Amino acid sequence: MTEATYTVWDLARRAGVQPPTINRWVRHGLMPKVPHRGPATRYTAHHLKLTLAIARLAKTYRSHRRMRQVLAKMTPEQLDRAAGIAPPVAPPAPPSPHAGLPPHPPPPPLPDGHLGRYRGRIARAWEAIAIAPGLDLIVRDDADGEARRVAAEIAERYGR
């Protein structure tokens, strides 16, 4: 898949500057030069990122030399943030109200065979009626006659 390319006009429009400004940034070494000249010149996504970051940096730093120094020290993540591409770093979470308290002791082990408060529901037997591949109708073994009649009707109507 080909990487997206941009004209100097595309970069300028997105950064809110004029094309000569971008050409000046390239001349002053704020952005890498591109192989083509004139209207056929195409810039990469990296150039777009740099253009957006430099346009923002230009509001703080007036010196091209100082902007070059700042850009040279930026990590890719910092460049994304400077360009306004990456989401801002979230502030740290507030401290937990339980900070500093001792942890809860573990619950005592259950006796063998004990299933806890769900014992009555888990211990029942179930019958699975295949309706279609990957679709089963589950009927509890203690279901009344009406539930079994409905299950049989569903199986007959929609079963294989």
PDB file of C-alpha atoms in Angstrom:
ATOM      1  CA  MET A   1       0.000   0.000   0.000  1.00  0.00           C
ATOM      2  CA  THR A   2       1.397   3.408  -0.936  1.00  0.00           C
ATOM      3  CA  GLU A   3       2.041   6.028   1.682  1.00  0.00           C
ATOM      4  CA  ALA A   4      -0.083   9.153   1.448  1.00  0.00           C
ATOM      5  CA  THR A   5       1.655  12.184  -0.031  1.00  0.00           C
ATOM      6  CA  TYR A   6       0.843  15.856   0.233  1.00  0.00           C
ATOM      7  CA  THR A   7       1.510  18.964  -1.804  1.00  0.00           C
ATOM      8  CA  VAL A   8       2.948  22.077  -0.188  1.00  0.00           C
ATOM      9  CA  TRP A   9      -0.555  23.540  -0.411  1.00  0.00           C
ATOM     10  CA  ASP A  10      -1.993  20.594   1.547  1.00  0.00           C
ATOM     11  CA  LEU A  11       0.594  21.039   4.296  1.00  0.00           C
ATOM     12  CA  ALA A  12       0.076  24.804   4.428  1.00  0.00           C
ATOM     13  CA  ARG A  13      -3.698  24.536   4.606  1.00  0.00           C
ATOM     14  CA  ARG A  14      -3.587  22.002   7.450  1.00  0.00           C
ATOM     15  CA  ALA A  15      -1.036  23.990   9.455  1.00  0.00           C
ATOM     16  CA  GLY A  16      -2.647  27.377   8.839  1.00  0.00           C
ATOM     17  CA  VAL A  17       0.407  28.884   7.135  1.00  0.00           C
ATOM     18  CA  GLN A  18       1.377  29.932   3.606  1.00  0.00           C
ATOM     19  CA  PRO A  19       3.409  27.642   1.266  1.00  0.00           C
ATOM     20  CA  PRO A  20       6.455  29.988   1.330  1.00  0.00           C
ATOM     21  CA  THR A  21       6.602  29.456   5.103  1.00  0.00           C
ATOM     22  CA  ILE A  22       6.966  25.700   4.604  1.00  0.00           C
ATOM     23  CA  ASN A  23       9.640  26.243   1.951  1.00  0.00           C
ATOM     24  CA  ARG A  24      11.497  28.479   4.422  1.00  0.00           C
ATOM     25  CA  TRP A  25      11.284  25.786   7.130  1.00  0.00           C
ATOM     26  CA  VAL A  26      12.830  23.291   4.695  1.00  0.00           C
ATOM     27  CA  ARG A  27      15.602  25.784   3.764  1.00  0.00           C
ATOM     28  CA  HIS A  28      16.375  26.410   7.461  1.00  0.00           C
ATOM     29  CA  GLY A  29      16.592  22.682   8.228  1.00  0.00           C
ATOM     30  CA  LEU A  30      13.435  22.350  10.311  1.00  0.00           C
ATOM     31  CA  MET A  31      12.123  19.733   7.877  1.00  0.00           C
ATOM     32  CA  PRO A  32      14.017  17.284   5.639  1.00  0.00           C
ATOM     33  CA  LYS A  33      14.310  18.179   1.965  1.00  0.00           C
ATOM     34  CA  VAL A  34      12.291  16.229  -0.569  1.00  0.00           C
ATOM     35  CA  PRO A  35      13.623  14.926  -3.901  1.00  0.00           C
ATOM     36  CA  HIS A  36      11.259  16.789  -6.236  1.00  0.00           C
ATOM     37  CA  ARG A  37      10.919  20.523  -6.943  1.00  0.00           C
ATOM     38  CA  GLY A  38       8.129  22.712  -8.196  1.00  0.00           C
ATOM     39  CA  PRO A  39       4.434  21.841  -8.336  1.00  0.00           C
ATOM     40  CA  ALA A  40       5.238  18.097  -8.479  1.00  0.00           C
ATOM     41  CA  THR A  41       6.895  18.142  -5.051  1.00  0.00           C
ATOM     42  CA  ARG A  42       5.295  15.619  -2.726  1.00  0.00           C
ATOM     43  CA  TYR A  43       5.683  15.479   1.035  1.00  0.00           C
ATOM     44  CA  THR A  44       5.205  12.461   3.312  1.00  0.00           C
ATOM     45  CA  ALA A  45       3.060  11.953   6.408  1.00  0.00           C
ATOM     46  CA  HIS A  46       6.207  12.665   8.457  1.00  0.00           C
ATOM     47  CA  HIS A  47       6.446  16.079   6.785  1.00  0.00           C
ATOM     48  CA  LEU A  48       2.797  16.717   7.661  1.00  0.00           C
ATOM     49  CA  LYS A  49       3.491  15.833  11.294  1.00  0.00           C
ATOM     50  CA  LEU A  50       6.527  18.127  11.341  1.00  0.00           C
ATOM     51  CA  THR A  51       4.573  20.947   9.686  1.00  0.00           C
ATOM     52  CA  LEU A  52       1.852  20.769  12.335  1.00  0.00           C
ATOM     53  CA  ALA A  53       4.409  20.603  15.167  1.00  0.00           C
ATOM     54  CA  ILE A  54       6.525  23.473  13.792  1.00  0.00           C
ATOM     55  CA  ALA A  55       3.444  25.662  13.308  1.00  0.00           C
ATOM     56  CA  ARG A  56       2.660  25.182  17.002  1.00  0.00           C
ATOM     57  CA  LEU A  57       6.285  25.626  18.104  1.00  0.00           C
ATOM     58  CA  ALA A  58       6.511  28.855  16.108  1.00  0.00           C
ATOM     59  CA  LYS A  59       4.020  30.394  18.527  1.00  0.00           C
ATOM     60  CA  THR A  60       6.500  29.830  21.373  1.00  0.00           C
ATOM     61  CA  TYR A  61       9.924  29.961  19.708  1.00  0.00           C
ATOM     62  CA  ARG A  62      10.854  32.661  17.188  1.00  0.00           C
ATOM     63  CA  SER A  63      14.322  31.309  16.406  1.00  0.00           C
ATOM     64  CA  HIS A  64      14.650  28.560  13.786  1.00  0.00           C
ATOM     65  CA  ARG A  65      17.841  27.440  15.553  1.00  0.00           C
ATOM     66  CA  ARG A  66      15.961  26.985  18.842  1.00  0.00           C
ATOM     67  CA  MET A  67      13.109  25.104  17.090  1.00  0.00           C
ATOM     68  CA  ARG A  68      15.676  22.775  15.448  1.00  0.00           C
ATOM     69  CA  GLN A  69      17.123  22.012  18.912  1.00  0.00           C
ATOM     70  CA  VAL A  70      13.679  21.303  20.370  1.00  0.00           C
ATOM     71  CA  LEU A  71      12.659  19.100  17.424  1.00  0.00           C
ATOM     72  CA  ALA A  72      15.941  17.152  17.570  1.00  0.00           C
ATOM     73  CA  LYS A  73      15.276  16.143  21.193  1.00  0.00           C
ATOM     74  CA  MET A  74      11.666  15.023  20.637  1.00  0.00           C
ATOM     75  CA  THR A  75      10.681  11.372  20.700  1.00  0.00           C
ATOM     76  CA  PRO A  76       8.119  10.220  18.118  1.00  0.00           C
ATOM     77  CA  GLU A  77       5.408  10.337  20.815  1.00  0.00           C
ATOM     78  CA  GLN A  78       6.380  13.897  21.775  1.00  0.00           C
ATOM     79  CA  LEU A  79       6.312  14.907  18.104  1.00  0.00           C
ATOM     80  CA  ASP A  80       2.806  13.443  17.782  1.00  0.00           C
ATOM     81  CA  ARG A  81       1.663  15.449  20.817  1.00  0.00           C
ATOM     82  CA  ALA A  82       3.360  18.616  19.525  1.00  0.00           C
ATOM     83  CA  ALA A  83       1.573  18.120  16.196  1.00  0.00           C
ATOM     84  CA  GLY A  84      -1.731  17.659  17.993  1.00  0.00           C
ATOM     85  CA  ILE A  85      -2.089  14.119  16.671  1.00  0.00           C
ATOM     86  CA  ALA A  86      -1.733  12.052  19.838  1.00  0.00           C
ATOM     87  CA  PRO A  87      -4.202  12.396  22.665  1.00  0.00           C
ATOM     88  CA  PRO A  88      -2.838  14.410  25.570  1.00  0.00           C
ATOM     89  CA  VAL A  89      -1.320  12.456  28.402  1.00  0.00           C
ATOM     90  CA  ALA A  90      -4.004  11.797  31.000  1.00  0.00           C
ATOM     91  CA  PRO A  91      -3.416  13.271  34.430  1.00  0.00           C
ATOM     92  CA  PRO A  92      -2.529  10.753  37.118  1.00  0.00           C
ATOM     93  CA  ALA A  93      -5.462   9.066  38.809  1.00  0.00           C
ATOM     94  CA  PRO A  94      -6.404  10.416  42.228  1.00  0.00           C
ATOM     95  CA  PRO A  95      -5.157   8.334  45.130  1.00  0.00           C
ATOM     96  CA  SER A  96      -7.413   5.520  46.230  1.00  0.00           C
ATOM     97  CA  PRO A  97      -9.415   6.150  49.399  1.00  0.00           C
ATOM     98  CA  HIS A  98      -8.178   2.717  50.511  1.00  0.00           C
ATOM     99  CA  ALA A  99      -4.501   3.607  50.139  1.00  0.00           C
ATOM    100  CA  GLY A 100      -2.563   2.698  53.245  1.00  0.00           C
ATOM    101  CA  LEU A 101      -5.203   0.298  54.566  1.00  0.00           C
ATOM    102  CA  PRO A 102      -4.240  -3.351  55.057  1.00  0.00           C
ATOM    103  CA  PRO A 103      -5.581  -5.714  52.363  1.00  0.00           C
ATOM    104  CA  HIS A 104      -8.645  -7.822  53.079  1.00  0.00           C
ATOM    105  CA  PRO A 105      -7.822 -11.294  54.362  1.00  0.00           C
ATOM    106  CA  PRO A 106      -8.578 -14.095  51.893  1.00  0.00           C
ATOM    107  CA  PRO A 107     -11.900 -15.902  52.422  1.00  0.00           C
ATOM    108  CA  PRO A 108     -11.728 -19.218  54.272  1.00  0.00           C
ATOM    109  CA  PRO A 109     -11.584 -22.284  52.019  1.00  0.00           C
ATOM    110  CA  LEU A 110     -14.880 -24.075  51.312  1.00  0.00           C
ATOM    111  CA  PRO A 111     -15.349 -27.674  52.449  1.00  0.00           C
ATOM    112  CA  ASP A 112     -14.985 -30.346  49.765  1.00  0.00           C
ATOM    113  CA  GLY A 113     -18.098 -30.641  47.597  1.00  0.00           C
ATOM    114  CA  HIS A 114     -19.528 -27.313  48.745  1.00  0.00           C
ATOM    115  CA  LEU A 115     -20.469 -24.926  45.937  1.00  0.00           C
ATOM    116  CA  GLY A 116     -21.329 -21.905  48.060  1.00  0.00           C
ATOM    117  CA  ARG A 117     -24.588 -19.991  47.768  1.00  0.00           C
ATOM    118  CA  TYR A 118     -25.116 -21.159  44.167  1.00  0.00           C
ATOM    119  CA  ARG A 119     -25.223 -24.810  45.181  1.00  0.00           C
ATOM    120  CA  GLY A 120     -28.909 -25.296  44.407  1.00  0.00           C
ATOM    121  CA  ARG A 121     -28.634 -23.810  40.928  1.00  0.00           C
ATOM    122  CA  ILE A 122     -25.378 -25.452  39.910  1.00  0.00           C
ATOM    123  CA  ALA A 123     -26.161 -28.935  41.208  1.00  0.00           C
ATOM    124  CA  ARG A 124     -29.169 -29.368  38.884  1.00  0.00           C
ATOM    125  CA  ALA A 125     -28.910 -31.370  35.683  1.00  0.00           C
ATOM    126  CA  TRP A 126     -29.623 -29.814  32.301  1.00  0.00           C
ATOM    127  CA  GLU A 127     -30.663 -31.243  28.969  1.00  0.00           C
ATOM    128  CA  ALA A 128     -29.270 -29.705  25.775  1.00  0.00           C
ATOM    129  CA  ILE A 129     -31.429 -29.957  22.650  1.00  0.00           C
ATOM    130  CA  ALA A 130     -29.527 -29.189  19.425  1.00  0.00           C
ATOM    131  CA  ILE A 131     -31.500 -26.733  17.291  1.00  0.00           C
ATOM    132  CA  ALA A 132     -28.821 -25.804  14.715  1.00  0.00           C
ATOM    133  CA  PRO A 133     -25.023 -25.993  14.527  1.00  0.00           C
ATOM    134  CA  GLY A 134     -23.749 -23.891  17.434  1.00  0.00           C
ATOM    135  CA  LEU A 135     -27.248 -23.346  18.863  1.00  0.00           C
ATOM    136  CA  ASP A 136     -28.601 -25.466  21.728  1.00  0.00           C
ATOM    137  CA  LEU A 137     -31.806 -25.127  23.703  1.00  0.00           C
ATOM    138  CA  ILE A 138     -31.103 -25.795  27.383  1.00  0.00           C
ATOM    139  CA  VAL A 139     -33.883 -27.258  29.531  1.00  0.00           C
ATOM    140  CA  ARG A 140     -33.504 -27.787  33.264  1.00  0.00           C
ATOM    141  CA  ASP A 141     -34.230 -31.336  34.436  1.00  0.00           C
ATOM    142  CA  ASP A 142     -36.832 -30.112  36.934  1.00  0.00           C
ATOM    143  CA  ALA A 143     -38.732 -28.051  34.312  1.00  0.00           C
ATOM    144  CA  ASP A 144     -42.515 -28.499  34.429  1.00  0.00           C
ATOM    145  CA  GLY A 145     -44.628 -30.019  31.656  1.00  0.00           C
ATOM    146  CA  GLU A 146     -45.442 -26.653  30.041  1.00  0.00           C
ATOM    147  CA  ALA A 147     -41.738 -25.735  29.746  1.00  0.00           C
ATOM    148  CA  ARG A 148     -40.970 -29.131  28.218  1.00  0.00           C
ATOM    149  CA  ARG A 149     -43.896 -28.754  25.750  1.00  0.00           C
ATOM    150  CA  VAL A 150     -42.595 -25.327  24.628  1.00  0.00           C
ATOM    151  CA  ALA A 151     -39.059 -26.739  24.288  1.00  0.00           C
ATOM    152  CA  ALA A 152     -40.360 -29.650  22.182  1.00  0.00           C
ATOM    153  CA  GLU A 153     -42.345 -27.222  19.974  1.00  0.00           C
ATOM    154  CA  ILE A 154     -39.278 -25.037  19.429  1.00  0.00           C
ATOM    155  CA  ALA A 155     -37.140 -28.067  18.627  1.00  0.00           C
ATOM    156  CA  GLU A 156     -39.725 -29.397  16.191  1.00  0.00           C
ATOM    157  CA  ARG A 157     -40.230 -26.050  14.463  1.00  0.00           C
ATOM    158  CA  TYR A 158     -36.617 -24.848  14.288  1.00  0.00           C
ATOM    159  CA  GLY A 159     -34.610 -28.064  14.759  1.00  0.00           C
ATOM    160  CA  ARG A 160     -32.556 -29.783  12.129  1.00  0.00           C
TER     161      ARG A 160
END
